[in-house]
């Protein structure tokens, strides 16, 4: 019997509500540690885990967890893209965990209706408390991330310009950016050109780096 299953049985015997949790993180060591540590909590049961955003969305549809704990940086679909897919099909709540806690990422998360946003440095016990709060209907944003978002310099770029710069950090060319964002290559070039002009950058890579340094993407 796993730790999570044993905890669920104990909680059921005492009449305590059990929070059913899905964990998604492409770093196997971290995902395993989260499963083990959170599974020891008396009122949390890990019902599924995944190593990418697409599988996380599929498992959420199958298992209907109370909470989805998603890493931000995952292959195929990042945590926020996975959250949007999950929240469009499943009645659940989503917490994003990340070591790249930036104002621009927080903005995307809130637009995707994410309920919690915490850094990966959060201790397991504190993370369990956040999971309970979010399961109870509350919203949790790490106070340091919230403060950074409030003090961030006003961004001159449009949402689409931010999208193309964010994707350009991992895509090798305009065609790949266009495919990721479901846009025409010419449209992507226009957005990149506008962003480069606004940021006084000589290349899309320089523009993306400036936007990253400002915390906009």
Coordinates of C-alpha atoms in Angstrom, one line a residue:
X1 CA 0.0 0.0 0.0
X2 CA 1.5 3.4 -1.0
X3 CA 1.9 6.2 1.4
X4 CA -0.8 8.2 -0.4
X5 CA -3.3 5.3 -0.4
X6 CA -2.6 4.6 3.3
X7 CA -3.1 8.3 4.1
X8 CA -6.4 8.2 2.2
X9 CA -7.6 5.1 4.2
X10 CA -6.6 6.8 7.5
X11 CA -8.4 10.0 6.5
X12 CA -11.5 8.0 5.5
X13 CA -11.6 6.2 8.8
X14 CA -11.5 9.5 10.7
X15 CA -14.0 11.2 8.4
X16 CA -11.4 13.7 7.2
X17 CA -11.8 15.1 3.6
X18 CA -9.1 13.7 1.3
X19 CA -7.7 16.1 -1.3
X20 CA -7.1 14.1 -4.6
X21 CA -3.9 15.5 -6.2
X22 CA -2.4 15.3 -9.7
X23 CA 1.3 16.2 -10.0
X24 CA 3.1 17.1 -13.3
X25 CA 6.8 17.8 -13.5
X26 CA 9.3 16.7 -16.1
X27 CA 12.1 16.5 -13.5
X28 CA 11.7 12.9 -12.3
X29 CA 13.6 13.5 -9.0
X30 CA 11.5 16.5 -8.1
X31 CA 8.2 14.8 -9.1
X32 CA 9.1 11.7 -7.1
X33 CA 10.0 13.8 -4.1
X34 CA 6.7 15.7 -4.3
X35 CA 4.8 12.5 -4.6
X36 CA 6.5 11.0 -1.6
X37 CA 6.4 14.0 0.7
X38 CA 2.8 15.1 -0.1
X39 CA 1.7 11.5 0.0
X40 CA 2.7 11.5 3.7
X41 CA 0.1 14.2 4.5
X42 CA -2.9 12.6 6.2
X43 CA -5.4 14.4 3.9
X44 CA -3.7 14.3 0.5
X45 CA -3.8 11.4 -2.0
X46 CA -1.7 11.6 -5.1
X47 CA -3.9 10.0 -7.8
X48 CA -1.8 10.6 -10.9
X49 CA 1.5 12.0 -12.1
X50 CA 2.9 13.0 -15.5
X51 CA 6.1 14.3 -17.0
X52 CA 4.6 16.7 -19.6
X53 CA 1.7 19.1 -19.9
X54 CA -0.2 17.1 -22.6
X55 CA -0.3 13.9 -20.5
X56 CA -1.2 15.9 -17.4
X57 CA -4.3 17.3 -19.2
X58 CA -5.3 13.7 -20.3
X59 CA -4.8 12.3 -16.8
X60 CA -6.8 15.2 -15.3
X61 CA -9.7 14.3 -17.6
X62 CA -9.5 10.6 -16.5
X63 CA -9.0 11.0 -12.8
X64 CA -10.8 14.3 -12.0
X65 CA -8.5 15.4 -9.2
X66 CA -9.4 18.2 -6.7
X67 CA -6.0 19.9 -7.4
X68 CA -3.5 19.8 -10.2
X69 CA 0.0 20.8 -9.2
X70 CA 1.8 21.7 -12.4
X71 CA 5.4 22.7 -13.1
X72 CA 5.7 25.7 -15.3
X73 CA 8.5 24.4 -17.5
X74 CA 7.4 21.2 -19.2
X75 CA 7.7 19.7 -22.7
X76 CA 4.9 19.7 -25.3
X77 CA 2.7 22.1 -23.2
X78 CA 4.0 24.3 -20.4
X79 CA 2.2 24.4 -17.0
X80 CA 0.1 27.4 -18.0
X81 CA -0.9 25.9 -21.4
X82 CA -1.7 22.6 -19.5
X83 CA -3.7 24.5 -17.0
X84 CA -5.8 26.2 -19.7
X85 CA -6.6 22.8 -21.3
X86 CA -7.4 21.2 -17.9
X87 CA -9.6 24.1 -16.6
X88 CA -11.6 24.1 -19.9
X89 CA -12.7 20.4 -19.4
X90 CA -12.4 19.5 -15.7
X91 CA -13.8 20.9 -12.5
X92 CA -10.6 21.3 -10.6
X93 CA -8.2 23.9 -9.4
X94 CA -4.6 24.4 -10.5
X95 CA -1.4 25.5 -8.7
X96 CA 1.7 26.4 -10.7
X97 CA 5.1 25.7 -9.2
X98 CA 8.2 27.2 -10.8
X99 CA 11.8 28.3 -10.3
X100 CA 11.2 31.0 -12.9
X101 CA 8.7 33.2 -10.9
X102 CA 8.4 36.3 -13.1
X103 CA 5.7 39.0 -13.4
X104 CA 4.9 38.1 -17.0
X105 CA 4.5 34.5 -16.1
X106 CA 2.2 35.4 -13.2
X107 CA 0.1 37.5 -15.6
X108 CA -0.3 34.5 -18.0
X109 CA -1.2 32.3 -15.1
X110 CA -3.9 34.6 -13.8
X111 CA -5.4 34.9 -17.2
X112 CA -5.6 31.1 -17.4
X113 CA -7.6 31.1 -14.1
X114 CA -4.8 29.4 -12.1
X115 CA -5.6 29.5 -8.4
X116 CA -2.1 29.2 -6.9
X117 CA 1.4 30.3 -7.9
X118 CA 4.4 29.2 -5.8
X119 CA 8.2 29.0 -6.2
X120 CA 9.9 25.6 -6.2
X121 CA 11.8 26.7 -3.1
X122 CA 8.6 26.3 -1.1
X123 CA 9.0 23.7 1.7
X124 CA 6.8 20.6 1.4
X125 CA 4.9 21.4 4.6
X126 CA 4.1 24.9 3.4
X127 CA 3.1 23.6 -0.1
X128 CA 0.7 21.2 1.6
X129 CA -0.9 24.2 3.4
X130 CA -1.3 26.0 0.1
X131 CA -2.9 22.9 -1.5
X132 CA -5.4 22.8 1.4
X133 CA -6.2 26.5 1.1
X134 CA -6.7 26.3 -2.7
X135 CA -8.8 23.1 -2.3
X136 CA -11.0 25.2 0.2
X137 CA -11.6 27.8 -2.6
X138 CA -8.9 30.3 -1.7
X139 CA -6.3 31.7 -4.0
X140 CA -2.6 31.8 -3.2
X141 CA 0.1 34.0 -4.8
X142 CA 3.6 33.9 -3.3
X143 CA 4.1 37.4 -1.7
X144 CA 7.5 37.9 -3.3
X145 CA 6.2 37.2 -6.8
X146 CA 3.2 39.5 -6.2
X147 CA 5.5 42.3 -5.0
X148 CA 7.7 41.9 -8.1
X149 CA 4.7 42.1 -10.4
X150 CA 3.5 45.3 -8.7
X151 CA 6.9 47.0 -9.0
X152 CA 7.6 45.8 -12.6
X153 CA 8.2 48.4 -15.2
X154 CA 5.2 49.0 -17.5
X155 CA 5.5 46.7 -20.5
X156 CA 5.2 48.5 -23.9
X157 CA 4.5 45.2 -25.8
X158 CA 1.1 43.8 -26.8
X159 CA 0.1 40.3 -25.7
X160 CA 0.9 38.8 -29.1
X161 CA 4.3 40.5 -29.2
X162 CA 5.0 39.0 -25.8
X163 CA 3.8 35.6 -27.1
X164 CA 6.1 35.6 -30.1
X165 CA 9.1 36.7 -28.0
X166 CA 8.4 34.0 -25.4
X167 CA 8.2 31.2 -28.0
X168 CA 11.2 32.6 -29.8
X169 CA 13.4 31.7 -26.8
X170 CA 12.9 28.0 -27.6
X171 CA 11.9 27.9 -31.2
X172 CA 14.7 27.9 -33.9
X173 CA 12.9 29.9 -36.6
X174 CA 9.9 32.0 -37.6
X175 CA 8.1 28.9 -39.1
X176 CA 8.4 27.0 -35.8
X177 CA 7.1 30.1 -33.9
X178 CA 4.2 30.4 -36.3
X179 CA 3.3 26.7 -35.9
X180 CA 3.4 26.9 -32.1
X181 CA 1.2 30.0 -32.0
X182 CA -1.1 29.0 -35.0
X183 CA -0.2 32.1 -36.9
X184 CA 1.0 32.8 -40.4
X185 CA 4.8 33.3 -40.7
X186 CA 4.3 36.8 -42.1
X187 CA 2.2 37.7 -39.1
X188 CA 4.9 36.4 -36.8
X189 CA 7.5 38.5 -38.6
X190 CA 5.4 41.6 -38.2
X191 CA 5.0 41.0 -34.4
X192 CA 8.8 40.4 -34.1
X193 CA 9.6 43.5 -36.0
X194 CA 7.2 45.7 -33.9
X195 CA 8.7 44.2 -30.7
X196 CA 12.3 44.8 -31.8
X197 CA 11.4 48.5 -32.7
X198 CA 9.8 49.1 -29.3
X199 CA 12.7 47.5 -27.4
X200 CA 15.4 49.1 -29.7
X201 CA 16.8 45.6 -30.3
X202 CA 18.9 44.6 -33.3
X203 CA 17.5 41.0 -33.4
X204 CA 14.6 39.0 -32.2
X205 CA 17.0 37.2 -29.8
X206 CA 18.1 40.5 -28.3
X207 CA 14.4 41.6 -28.0
X208 CA 13.5 38.3 -26.3
X209 CA 16.4 38.7 -23.9
X210 CA 15.4 42.3 -23.0
X211 CA 11.8 41.2 -22.4
X212 CA 13.1 38.3 -20.2
X213 CA 15.3 40.5 -18.2
X214 CA 12.4 42.9 -17.5
X215 CA 10.3 39.9 -16.3
X216 CA 7.7 40.4 -19.1
X217 CA 8.0 36.9 -20.5

